[in-house]
Coordinates of C-alpha atoms in Angstrom, one line a residue:
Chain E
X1 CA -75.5 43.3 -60.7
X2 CA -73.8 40.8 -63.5
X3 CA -70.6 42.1 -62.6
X4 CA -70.8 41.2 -58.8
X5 CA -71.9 38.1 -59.7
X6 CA -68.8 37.6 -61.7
X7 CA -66.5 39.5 -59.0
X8 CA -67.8 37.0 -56.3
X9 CA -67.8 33.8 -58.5
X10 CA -64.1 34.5 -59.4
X11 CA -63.1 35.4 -55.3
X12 CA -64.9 31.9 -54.6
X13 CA -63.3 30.0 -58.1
X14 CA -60.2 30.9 -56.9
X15 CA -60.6 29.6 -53.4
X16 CA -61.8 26.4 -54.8
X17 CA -59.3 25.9 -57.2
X18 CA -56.7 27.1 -54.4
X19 CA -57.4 24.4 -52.1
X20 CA -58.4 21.8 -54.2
X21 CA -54.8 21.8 -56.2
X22 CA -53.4 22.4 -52.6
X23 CA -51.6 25.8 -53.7
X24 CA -48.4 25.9 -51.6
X25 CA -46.9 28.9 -53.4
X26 CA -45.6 31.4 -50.2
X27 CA -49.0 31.7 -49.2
X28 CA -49.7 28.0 -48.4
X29 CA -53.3 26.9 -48.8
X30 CA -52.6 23.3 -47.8
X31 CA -54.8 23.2 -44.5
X32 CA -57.1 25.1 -45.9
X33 CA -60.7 23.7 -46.5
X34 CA -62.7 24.6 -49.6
X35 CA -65.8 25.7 -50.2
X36 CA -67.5 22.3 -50.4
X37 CA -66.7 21.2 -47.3
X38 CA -67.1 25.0 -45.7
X39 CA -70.9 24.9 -46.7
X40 CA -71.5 21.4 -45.8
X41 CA -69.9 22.3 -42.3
X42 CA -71.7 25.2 -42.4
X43 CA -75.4 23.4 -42.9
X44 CA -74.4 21.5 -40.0
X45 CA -73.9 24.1 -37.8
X46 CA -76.6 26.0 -38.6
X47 CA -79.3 23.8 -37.0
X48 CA -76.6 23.4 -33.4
X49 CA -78.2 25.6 -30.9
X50 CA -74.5 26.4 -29.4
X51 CA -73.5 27.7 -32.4
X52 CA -76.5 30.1 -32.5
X53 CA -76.0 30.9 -28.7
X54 CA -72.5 31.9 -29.9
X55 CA -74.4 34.5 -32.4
X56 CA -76.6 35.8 -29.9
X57 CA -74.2 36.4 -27.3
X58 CA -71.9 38.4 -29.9
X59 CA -75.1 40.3 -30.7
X60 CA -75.6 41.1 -27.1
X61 CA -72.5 42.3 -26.4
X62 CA -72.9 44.6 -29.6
X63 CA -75.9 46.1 -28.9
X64 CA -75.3 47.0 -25.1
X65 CA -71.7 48.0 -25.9
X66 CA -72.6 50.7 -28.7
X67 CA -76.0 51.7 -26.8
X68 CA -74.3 52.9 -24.0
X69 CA -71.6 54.4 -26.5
X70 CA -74.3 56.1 -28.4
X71 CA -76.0 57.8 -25.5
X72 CA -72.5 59.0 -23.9
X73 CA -71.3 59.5 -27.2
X74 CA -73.8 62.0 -28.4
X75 CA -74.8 63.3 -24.8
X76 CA -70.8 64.4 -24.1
X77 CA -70.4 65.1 -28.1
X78 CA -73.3 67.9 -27.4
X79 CA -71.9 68.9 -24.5
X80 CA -68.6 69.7 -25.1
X81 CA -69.5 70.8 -29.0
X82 CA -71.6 73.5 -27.5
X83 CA -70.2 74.5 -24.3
X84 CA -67.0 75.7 -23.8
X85 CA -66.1 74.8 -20.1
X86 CA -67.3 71.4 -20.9
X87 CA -65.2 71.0 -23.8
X88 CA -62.0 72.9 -21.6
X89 CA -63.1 69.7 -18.7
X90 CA -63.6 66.9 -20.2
X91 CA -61.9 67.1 -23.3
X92 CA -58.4 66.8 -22.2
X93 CA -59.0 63.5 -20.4
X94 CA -60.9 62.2 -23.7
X95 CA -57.7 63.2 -25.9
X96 CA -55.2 61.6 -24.1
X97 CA -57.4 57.8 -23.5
X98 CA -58.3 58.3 -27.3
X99 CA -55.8 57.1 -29.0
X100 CA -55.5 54.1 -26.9
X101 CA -56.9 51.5 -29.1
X102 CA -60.1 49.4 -27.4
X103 CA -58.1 45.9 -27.9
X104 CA -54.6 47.7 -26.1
X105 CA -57.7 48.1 -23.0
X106 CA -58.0 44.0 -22.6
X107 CA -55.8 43.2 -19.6
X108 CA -57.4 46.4 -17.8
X109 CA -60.8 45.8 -18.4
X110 CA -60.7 42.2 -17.2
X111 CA -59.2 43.7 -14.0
X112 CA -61.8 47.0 -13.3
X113 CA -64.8 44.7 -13.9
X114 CA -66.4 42.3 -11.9
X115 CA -67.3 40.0 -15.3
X116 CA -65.5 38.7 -17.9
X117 CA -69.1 39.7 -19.8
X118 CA -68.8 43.0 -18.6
X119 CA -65.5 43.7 -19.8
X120 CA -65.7 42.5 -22.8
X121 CA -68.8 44.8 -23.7
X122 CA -66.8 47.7 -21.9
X123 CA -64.5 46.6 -25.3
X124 CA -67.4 46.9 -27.3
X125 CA -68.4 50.5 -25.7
X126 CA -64.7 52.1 -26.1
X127 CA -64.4 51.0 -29.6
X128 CA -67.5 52.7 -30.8
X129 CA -67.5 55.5 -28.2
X130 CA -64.8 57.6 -29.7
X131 CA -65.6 57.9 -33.6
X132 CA -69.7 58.4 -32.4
X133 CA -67.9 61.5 -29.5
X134 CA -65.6 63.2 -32.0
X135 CA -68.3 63.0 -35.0
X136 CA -70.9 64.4 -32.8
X137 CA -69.0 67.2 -31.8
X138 CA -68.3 68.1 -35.3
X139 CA -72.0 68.4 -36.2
X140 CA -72.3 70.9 -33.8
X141 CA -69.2 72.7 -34.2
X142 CA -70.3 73.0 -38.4
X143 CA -73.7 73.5 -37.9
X144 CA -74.9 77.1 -39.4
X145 CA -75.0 79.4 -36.5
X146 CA -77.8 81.5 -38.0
X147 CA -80.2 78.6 -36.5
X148 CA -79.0 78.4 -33.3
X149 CA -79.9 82.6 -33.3
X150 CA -83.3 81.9 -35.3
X151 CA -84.4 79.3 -32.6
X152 CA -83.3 81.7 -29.6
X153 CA -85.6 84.8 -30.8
X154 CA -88.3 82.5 -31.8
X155 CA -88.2 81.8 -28.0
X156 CA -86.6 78.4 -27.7
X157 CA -85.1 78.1 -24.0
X158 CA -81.4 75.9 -24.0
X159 CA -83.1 72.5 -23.1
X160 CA -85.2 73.1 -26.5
X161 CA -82.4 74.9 -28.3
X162 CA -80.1 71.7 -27.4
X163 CA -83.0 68.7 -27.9
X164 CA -84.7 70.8 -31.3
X165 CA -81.8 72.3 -32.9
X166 CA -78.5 71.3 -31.7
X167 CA -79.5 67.4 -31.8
X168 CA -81.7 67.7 -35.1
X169 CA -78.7 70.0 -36.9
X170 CA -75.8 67.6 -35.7
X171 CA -77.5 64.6 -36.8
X172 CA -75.8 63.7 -40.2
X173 CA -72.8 63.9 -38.7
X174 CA -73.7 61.7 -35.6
X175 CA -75.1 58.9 -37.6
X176 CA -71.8 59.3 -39.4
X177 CA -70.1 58.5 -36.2
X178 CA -72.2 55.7 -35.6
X179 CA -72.0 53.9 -39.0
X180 CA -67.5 54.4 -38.0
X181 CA -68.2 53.1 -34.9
X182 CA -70.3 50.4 -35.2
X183 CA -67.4 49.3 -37.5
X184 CA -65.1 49.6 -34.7
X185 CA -67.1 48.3 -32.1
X186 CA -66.9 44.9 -33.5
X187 CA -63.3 45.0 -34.6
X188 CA -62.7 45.4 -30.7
X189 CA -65.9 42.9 -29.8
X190 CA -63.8 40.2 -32.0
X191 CA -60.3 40.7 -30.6
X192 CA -61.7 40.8 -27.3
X193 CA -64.1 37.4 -27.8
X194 CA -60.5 35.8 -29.0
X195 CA -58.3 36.6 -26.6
X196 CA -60.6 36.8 -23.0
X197 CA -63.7 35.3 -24.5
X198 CA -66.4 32.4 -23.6
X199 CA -69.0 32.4 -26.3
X200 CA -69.3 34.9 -29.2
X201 CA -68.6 34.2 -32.8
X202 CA -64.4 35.8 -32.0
X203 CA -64.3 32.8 -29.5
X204 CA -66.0 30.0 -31.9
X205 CA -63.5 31.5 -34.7
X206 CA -60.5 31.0 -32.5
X207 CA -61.7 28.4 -30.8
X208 CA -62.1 26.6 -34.1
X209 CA -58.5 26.8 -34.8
X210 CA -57.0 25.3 -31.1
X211 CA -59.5 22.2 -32.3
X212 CA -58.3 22.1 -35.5
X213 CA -61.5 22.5 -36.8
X214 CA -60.5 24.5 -39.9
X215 CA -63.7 24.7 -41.9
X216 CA -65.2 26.6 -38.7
X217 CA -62.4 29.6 -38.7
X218 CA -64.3 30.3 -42.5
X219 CA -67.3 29.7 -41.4
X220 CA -66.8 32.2 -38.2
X221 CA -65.0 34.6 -40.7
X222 CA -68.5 35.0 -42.8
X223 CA -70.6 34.9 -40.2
X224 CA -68.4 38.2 -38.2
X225 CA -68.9 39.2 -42.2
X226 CA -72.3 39.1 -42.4
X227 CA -73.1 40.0 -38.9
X228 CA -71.1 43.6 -39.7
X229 CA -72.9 43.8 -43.0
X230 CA -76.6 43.3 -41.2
X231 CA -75.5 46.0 -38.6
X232 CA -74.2 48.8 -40.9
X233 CA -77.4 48.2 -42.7
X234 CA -79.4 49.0 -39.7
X235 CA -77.6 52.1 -39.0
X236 CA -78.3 53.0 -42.4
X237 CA -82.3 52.0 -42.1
X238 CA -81.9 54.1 -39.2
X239 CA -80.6 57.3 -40.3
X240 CA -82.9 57.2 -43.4
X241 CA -85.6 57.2 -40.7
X242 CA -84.7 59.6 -38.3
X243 CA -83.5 61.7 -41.4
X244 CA -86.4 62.3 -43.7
X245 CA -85.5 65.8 -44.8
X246 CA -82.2 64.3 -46.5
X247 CA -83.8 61.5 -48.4
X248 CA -86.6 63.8 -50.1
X249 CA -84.0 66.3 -51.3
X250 CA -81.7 63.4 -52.8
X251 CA -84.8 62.3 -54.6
X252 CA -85.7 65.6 -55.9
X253 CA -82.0 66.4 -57.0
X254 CA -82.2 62.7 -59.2
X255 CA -85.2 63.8 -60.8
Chain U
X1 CA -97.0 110.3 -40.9
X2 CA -97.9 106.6 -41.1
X3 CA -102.0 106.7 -41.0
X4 CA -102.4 103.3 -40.2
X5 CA -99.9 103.7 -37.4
X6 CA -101.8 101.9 -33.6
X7 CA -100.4 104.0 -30.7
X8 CA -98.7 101.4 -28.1
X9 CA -97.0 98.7 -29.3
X10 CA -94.0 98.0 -30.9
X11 CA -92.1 100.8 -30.0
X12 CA -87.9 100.8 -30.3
X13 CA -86.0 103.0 -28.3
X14 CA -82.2 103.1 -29.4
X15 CA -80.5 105.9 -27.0
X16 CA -77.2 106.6 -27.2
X17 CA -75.7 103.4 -28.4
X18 CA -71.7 102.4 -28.7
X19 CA -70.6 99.2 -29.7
X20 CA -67.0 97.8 -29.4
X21 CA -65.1 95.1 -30.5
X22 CA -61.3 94.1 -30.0
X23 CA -59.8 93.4 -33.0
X24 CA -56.5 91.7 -33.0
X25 CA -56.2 93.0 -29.5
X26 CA -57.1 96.4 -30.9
X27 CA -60.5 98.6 -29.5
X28 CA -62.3 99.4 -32.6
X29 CA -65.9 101.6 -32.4
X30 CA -67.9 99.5 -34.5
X31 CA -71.0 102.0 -33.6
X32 CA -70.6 105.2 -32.0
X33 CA -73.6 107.4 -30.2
X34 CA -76.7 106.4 -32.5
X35 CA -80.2 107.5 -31.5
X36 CA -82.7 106.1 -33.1
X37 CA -86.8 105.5 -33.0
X38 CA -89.0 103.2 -34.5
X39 CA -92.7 104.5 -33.6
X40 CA -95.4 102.1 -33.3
X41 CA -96.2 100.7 -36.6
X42 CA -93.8 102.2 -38.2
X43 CA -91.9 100.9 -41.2
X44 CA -88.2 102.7 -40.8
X45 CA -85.3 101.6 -42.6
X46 CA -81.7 102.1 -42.1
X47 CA -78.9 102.2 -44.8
X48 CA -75.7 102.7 -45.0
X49 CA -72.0 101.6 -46.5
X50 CA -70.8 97.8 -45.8
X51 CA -69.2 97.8 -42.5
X52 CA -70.8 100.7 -41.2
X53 CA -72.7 98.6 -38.4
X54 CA -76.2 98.6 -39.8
X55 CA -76.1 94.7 -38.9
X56 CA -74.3 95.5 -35.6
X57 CA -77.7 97.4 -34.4
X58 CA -80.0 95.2 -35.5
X59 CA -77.8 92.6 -33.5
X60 CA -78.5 94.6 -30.9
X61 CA -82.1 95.3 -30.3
X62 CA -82.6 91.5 -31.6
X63 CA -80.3 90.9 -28.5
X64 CA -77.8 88.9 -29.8
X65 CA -75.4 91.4 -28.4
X66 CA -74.7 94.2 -25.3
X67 CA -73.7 97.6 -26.1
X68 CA -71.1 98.6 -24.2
X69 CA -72.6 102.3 -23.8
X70 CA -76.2 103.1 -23.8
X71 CA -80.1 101.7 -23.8
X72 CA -82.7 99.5 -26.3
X73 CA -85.7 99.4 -25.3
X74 CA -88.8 97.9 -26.6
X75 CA -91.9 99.4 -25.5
X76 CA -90.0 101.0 -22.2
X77 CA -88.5 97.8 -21.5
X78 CA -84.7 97.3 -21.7
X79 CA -83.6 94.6 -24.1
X80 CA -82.2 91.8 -22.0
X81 CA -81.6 89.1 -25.0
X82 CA -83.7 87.4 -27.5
X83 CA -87.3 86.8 -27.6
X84 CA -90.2 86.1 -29.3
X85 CA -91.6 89.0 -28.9
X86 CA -89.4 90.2 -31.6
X87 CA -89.3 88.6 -35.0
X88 CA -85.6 88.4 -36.8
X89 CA -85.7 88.1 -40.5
X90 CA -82.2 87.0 -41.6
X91 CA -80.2 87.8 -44.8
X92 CA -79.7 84.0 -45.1
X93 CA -81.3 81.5 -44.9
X94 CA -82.5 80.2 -41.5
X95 CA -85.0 77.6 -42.0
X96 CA -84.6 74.7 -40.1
X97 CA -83.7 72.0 -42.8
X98 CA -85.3 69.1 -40.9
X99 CA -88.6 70.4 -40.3
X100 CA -91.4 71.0 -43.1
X101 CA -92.3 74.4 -44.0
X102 CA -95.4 73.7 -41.7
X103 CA -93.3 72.6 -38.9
X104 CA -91.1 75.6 -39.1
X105 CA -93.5 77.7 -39.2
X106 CA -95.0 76.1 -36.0
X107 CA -91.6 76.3 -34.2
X108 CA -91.6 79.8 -32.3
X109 CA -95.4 78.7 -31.1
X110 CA -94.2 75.4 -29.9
X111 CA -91.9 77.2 -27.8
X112 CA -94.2 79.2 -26.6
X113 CA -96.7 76.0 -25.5
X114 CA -99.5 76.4 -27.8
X115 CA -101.4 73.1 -28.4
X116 CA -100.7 71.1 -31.6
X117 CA -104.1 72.0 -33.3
X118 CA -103.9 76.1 -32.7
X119 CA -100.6 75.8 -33.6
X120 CA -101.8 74.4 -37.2
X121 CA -104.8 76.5 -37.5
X122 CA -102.6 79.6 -37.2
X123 CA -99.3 78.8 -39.5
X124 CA -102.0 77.6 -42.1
X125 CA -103.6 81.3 -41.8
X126 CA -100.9 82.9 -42.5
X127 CA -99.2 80.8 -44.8
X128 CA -102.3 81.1 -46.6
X129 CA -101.8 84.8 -46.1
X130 CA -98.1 84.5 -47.9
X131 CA -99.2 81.7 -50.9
X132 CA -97.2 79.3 -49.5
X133 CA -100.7 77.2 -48.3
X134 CA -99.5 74.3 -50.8
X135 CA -96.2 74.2 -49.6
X136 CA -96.7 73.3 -46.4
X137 CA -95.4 70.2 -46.4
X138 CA -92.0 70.4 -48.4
X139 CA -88.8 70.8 -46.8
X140 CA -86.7 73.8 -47.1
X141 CA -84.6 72.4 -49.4
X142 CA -87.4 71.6 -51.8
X143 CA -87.8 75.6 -52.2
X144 CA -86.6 78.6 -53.7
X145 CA -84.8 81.1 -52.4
X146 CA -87.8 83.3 -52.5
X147 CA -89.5 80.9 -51.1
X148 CA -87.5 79.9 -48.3
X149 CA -87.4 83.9 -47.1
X150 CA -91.1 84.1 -47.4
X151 CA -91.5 81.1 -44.9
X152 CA -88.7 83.3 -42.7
X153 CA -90.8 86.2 -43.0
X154 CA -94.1 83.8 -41.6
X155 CA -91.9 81.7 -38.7
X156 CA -90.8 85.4 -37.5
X157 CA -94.5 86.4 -37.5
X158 CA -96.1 83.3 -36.6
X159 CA -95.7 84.4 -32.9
X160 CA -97.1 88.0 -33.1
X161 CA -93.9 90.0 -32.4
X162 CA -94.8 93.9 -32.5
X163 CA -91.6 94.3 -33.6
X164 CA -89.5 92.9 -36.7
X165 CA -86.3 93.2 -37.7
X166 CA -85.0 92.5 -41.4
X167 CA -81.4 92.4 -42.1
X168 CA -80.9 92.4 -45.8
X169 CA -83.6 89.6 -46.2
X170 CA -84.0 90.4 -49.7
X171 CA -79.6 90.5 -50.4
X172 CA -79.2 86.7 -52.0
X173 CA -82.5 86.9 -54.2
X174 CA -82.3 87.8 -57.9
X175 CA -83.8 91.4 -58.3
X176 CA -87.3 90.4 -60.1
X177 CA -88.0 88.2 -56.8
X178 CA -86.8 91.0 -54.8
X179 CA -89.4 93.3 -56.6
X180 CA -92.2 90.8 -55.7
X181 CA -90.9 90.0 -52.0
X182 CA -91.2 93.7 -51.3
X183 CA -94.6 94.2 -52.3
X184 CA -95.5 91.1 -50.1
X185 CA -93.9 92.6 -47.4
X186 CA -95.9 96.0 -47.6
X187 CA -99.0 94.4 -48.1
X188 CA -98.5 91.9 -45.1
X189 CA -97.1 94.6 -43.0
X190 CA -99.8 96.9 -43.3
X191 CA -102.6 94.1 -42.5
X192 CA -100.5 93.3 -39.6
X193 CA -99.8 97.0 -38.3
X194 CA -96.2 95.8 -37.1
X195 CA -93.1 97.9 -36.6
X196 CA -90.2 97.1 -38.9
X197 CA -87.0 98.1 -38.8
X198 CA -85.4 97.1 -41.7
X199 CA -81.3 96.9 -42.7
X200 CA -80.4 97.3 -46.3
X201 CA -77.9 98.4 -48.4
X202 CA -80.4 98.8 -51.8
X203 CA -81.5 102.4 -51.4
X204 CA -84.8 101.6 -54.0
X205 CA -85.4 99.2 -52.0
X206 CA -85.4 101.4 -48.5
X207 CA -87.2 104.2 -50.1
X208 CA -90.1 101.8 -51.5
X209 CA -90.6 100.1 -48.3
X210 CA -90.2 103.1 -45.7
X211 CA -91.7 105.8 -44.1
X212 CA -88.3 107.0 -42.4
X213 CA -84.6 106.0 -43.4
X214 CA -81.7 106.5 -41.2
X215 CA -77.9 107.0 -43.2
X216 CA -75.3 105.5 -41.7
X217 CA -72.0 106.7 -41.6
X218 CA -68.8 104.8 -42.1
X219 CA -67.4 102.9 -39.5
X220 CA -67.8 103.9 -36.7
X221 CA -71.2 104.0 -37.5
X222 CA -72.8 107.0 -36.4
X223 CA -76.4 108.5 -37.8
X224 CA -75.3 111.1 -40.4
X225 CA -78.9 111.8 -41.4
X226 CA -82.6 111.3 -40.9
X227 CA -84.9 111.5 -44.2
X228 CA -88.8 111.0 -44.1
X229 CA -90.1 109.3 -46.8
X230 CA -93.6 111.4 -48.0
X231 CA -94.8 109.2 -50.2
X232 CA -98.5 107.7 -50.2
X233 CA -99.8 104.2 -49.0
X234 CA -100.0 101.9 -50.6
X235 CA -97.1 101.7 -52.6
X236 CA -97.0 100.7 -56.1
X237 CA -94.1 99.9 -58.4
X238 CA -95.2 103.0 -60.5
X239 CA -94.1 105.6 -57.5
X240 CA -90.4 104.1 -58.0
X241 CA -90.2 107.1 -61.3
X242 CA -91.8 109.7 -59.4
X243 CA -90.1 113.2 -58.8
X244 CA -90.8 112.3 -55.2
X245 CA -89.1 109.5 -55.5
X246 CA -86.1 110.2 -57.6
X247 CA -85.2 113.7 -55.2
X248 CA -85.1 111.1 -52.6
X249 CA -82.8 108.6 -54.3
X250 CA -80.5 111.2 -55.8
X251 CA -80.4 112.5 -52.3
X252 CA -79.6 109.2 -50.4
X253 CA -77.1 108.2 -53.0
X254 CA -75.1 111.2 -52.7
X255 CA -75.1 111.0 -48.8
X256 CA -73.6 107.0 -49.1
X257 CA -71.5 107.7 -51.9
X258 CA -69.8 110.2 -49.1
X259 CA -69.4 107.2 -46.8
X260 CA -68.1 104.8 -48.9
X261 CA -65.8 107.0 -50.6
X262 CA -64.3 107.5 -46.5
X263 CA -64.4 104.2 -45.7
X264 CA -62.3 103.1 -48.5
X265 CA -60.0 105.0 -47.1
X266 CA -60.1 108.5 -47.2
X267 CA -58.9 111.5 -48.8
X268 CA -59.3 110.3 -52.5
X269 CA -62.0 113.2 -53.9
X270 CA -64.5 111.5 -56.2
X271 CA -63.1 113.2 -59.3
X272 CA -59.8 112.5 -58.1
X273 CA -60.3 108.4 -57.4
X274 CA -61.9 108.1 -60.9
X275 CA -59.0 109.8 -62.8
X276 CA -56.4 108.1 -61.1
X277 CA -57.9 104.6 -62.2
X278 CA -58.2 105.9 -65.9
X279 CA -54.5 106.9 -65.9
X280 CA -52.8 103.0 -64.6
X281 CA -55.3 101.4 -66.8
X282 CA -54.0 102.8 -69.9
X283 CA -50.3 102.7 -68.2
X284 CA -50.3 98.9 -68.2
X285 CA -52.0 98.7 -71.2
X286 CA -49.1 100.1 -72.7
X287 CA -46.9 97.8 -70.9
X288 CA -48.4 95.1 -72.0
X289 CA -48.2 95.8 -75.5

């Protein structure tokens, strides 16, 4: 706990002391605004309802992007991880779009959808689509095969075998693929905010720059930051609480 | 031979049974013409050298797999694929690690519709039945690994098969626990008058727990022999030094000794094998020096 304290006064002495002896050295940190005037921007900002509307819209386009990623993520993941003709149809297709990163998808997207707001969440979906599809399928494909068997002679039919085992048995591994592509669905929600965007913290960051408004890129930087942080940690909330069994055994191993 | 045997239910019917796989695009008879019969309550046990297709069988009438020649039946009906009405004990572990012991327990029952508050009432009972009552709410994880095959052993019954089959359940536990898991097997298999039919390769362990035992020969596994098992119900850990009981072991030893002798590979007489060891040992240890 000391020691972060001392890792992030250092990172934030050496920023101040960077910019306030205007350190022009290669890296040139002559335009760049300290952290004086970053929080007293920042304060400012805070209490402007555009600024917060910039938030919010970011958050939107977050939450519908990977929801819709989730659900196609894990319902095709289960899919094609457990059944061989929908893994021989449908994965082929998914290989060769894969490695086509979301950003690359821009120019496209803005042309297939009728919204600028539509496309860029369709940025938002590919980014975190993949990493939740290919985790998802892993789960299944590594799950013990002994209780896939035990569940079919204790009667279970393939919609329970699929929503009681499959699901349940893959689930480390899915939530895996979530917390990788949450992380990727706002690396693409970013680019896509700077380069098509209207509202969204990507367009206030860039936007911040065009008006030479220089404390704002920082403050945009911490805020993307922060917002990441908040939503890894609700992945992580959430896998505790869909995953009971594996927090009781790590607390009985510590004991 | 079984006094507490009920006439009905729970009969297995293995008729002229082949099994074959494809093995690097080669046919190979994993199990070849076995005949087999597992009476109504009766506990019958089958052993045999690894890879003889004792598991294979089991496979079998637990419907996991077709044979490519011949019928299972379970009381006259063919075996179509798996089903609660036959409970599967497996050599590992097959708890589901999500749900509580309880929960587990519960599962085969859920399946099978049964409201939330029978469903309790009854994996309580027989929990209670296996001292696992206190239990009921841990994880799998939080267990033994006696434990854990006890709870199998109550998920698999939890749904009233007349019929269960064991493959090796006892193999990964330490040979005390095994002791104790077999006399909790006895004693809940004769309150619940089920028909076992039980895979092992520990021929104590068949003769304790059996009133019939089926040798298996190498691969392909055919039936080489059928031995009755004439001793008295119950059991009790002091029968395992009776003369009874000894004939029977010296017998089944020598009969599997045969087998696995053949199956690793062939013509080496027992005398033979043992000498020929004897004589490179002490060639490299002169080497070495």
């Amino acid at each position: 706990m000391l020691l972060a304290l001392v890792s992030i006064g250092l990172l934030i002495g050496f920023w101040y002391l960077a910019t306030a002896y205007r350190w022009d050295f290669y890296i040139r940190f002559t335009h760049i605004p300290g952290p004086v005037e970053v929080y007293r921007d920042a304060l400012a900002l805070f209490g402007d309802p555009k600024f917060m509307t910039n938030i919010t819209i970011s958050l939107r386009r977050i939450m519908l992007g990977f929801i819709v990623a989730t659900v196609l993520g894990v319902g095709f993941g289960l899919l094609i991880g457990r059944y061989r003709a929908a893994r021989g149809l449908l994965f082929p297709a998914m290989e060769i779009l894969r490695p086509i990163p979301a950003i690359a998808w821009v120019p496209m997207s803005i042309m297939l959808w009728p919204t600028t707001e539509t496309s860029i969440v369709f940025i938002t979906f590919l980014g975190a689509f993949f990493p939740i599809l290919l985790n998802t399928m892993h789960g299944v494909a590594t799950m013990d095969s002994v209780l896939v068997r035990a569940a079919r002679c204790l009667g279970a039919n393939e919609f329970a075998l699929m929503t009681q085992v499959v699901l349940r048995g893959a689930m480390p591994h899915i939530f895996t693929g979530l917390s990788v592509g949450m992380g990727v669905a706002w690396v693409s929600l970013i680019a896509a905010e700077m380069i098509s965007g209207q509202y969204g913290v990507g367009y206030f960051t860039w936007e911040a720059y065009s008006l030479i408004e220089y404390s704002h890129i920082v403050i945009g930087m911490l805020v993307i930051g922060v917002l990441g942080l908040l939503c890894s940690g609700a992945i992580r909330l959430l896998a505790r609480l869909a995953m009971p069994w594996q927090v009781s055994v790590g607390k009985e191993n510590t004991r | 031979m079984n006094a507490t045997s009920v006439p009905g239910k729970g009969h297995i019917e293995i008729r002229d049974v082949c099994v074959r796989f494809t093995q690097n695009g080669v046919p190979l008879d994993a199990v070849s013409d076995v005949s087999l019969d597992v009476k109504p309550g009766e506990f019958v046990s089958i052993v045999g050298p690894s890879g003889c297709g004792k598991s294979t069988l089991l496979n079998i009438v637990a419907g996991f797999l077709k044979p490519h020649q011949g019928i299972v039946s379970v009381d006259g009906s063919p075996v179509g694929g798996p089903g609660a009405d036959r409970g599967v004990v497996f050599q590992q572990y097959s708890l589901f690690p999500w749900l509580r012991v309880r929960e587990n327990v519960e599962f085969g029952l859920k399946m099978k519709g049964v409201s939330r508050s029978a469903r309790e009432t009854k994996a309580r009972t027989l929990l209670g039945l296996a001292g696992l009552l206190s239990f009921e709410n841990h994880y799998p994880e939080q267990l033994s690994g006696g434990m854990k095959q006890r709870v199998g052993i109550v998920r698999a019954l939890a749904t009233s098969p007349q019929v269960m089959l064991m493959d090796e359940p006892f193999g990964a536990l330490d040979s005390q626990t095994r002791v104790v898991m077999q006399e909790i097997l006895t004693n809940m298999w004769q309150q619940l008058q089920l028909s076992v039919l039980f895979i092992t390769h520990d021929i104590e362990e068949a003769i304790f727990l059996s009133d019939k035992i089926y040798v298996m020969t190498a691969r392909p596994g055919r039936i080489k022999a059928e031995i009755p098992v004439p001793l008295p119900r119950p059991r009790t850990p002091e029968m395992t030094s009776s003369p009874t009981f000894l004939a029977l072991h010296r017998q089944l030893k020598a009969l599997i000794r045969e087998e696995s002798l053949a199956a690793m590979g062939g013509e080496l007489k027992e005398g033979g094998l043992a000498g020929h060891d004897w004589h490179v040992g002490a060639e490299g240890v002169g080497a070495m020096l």
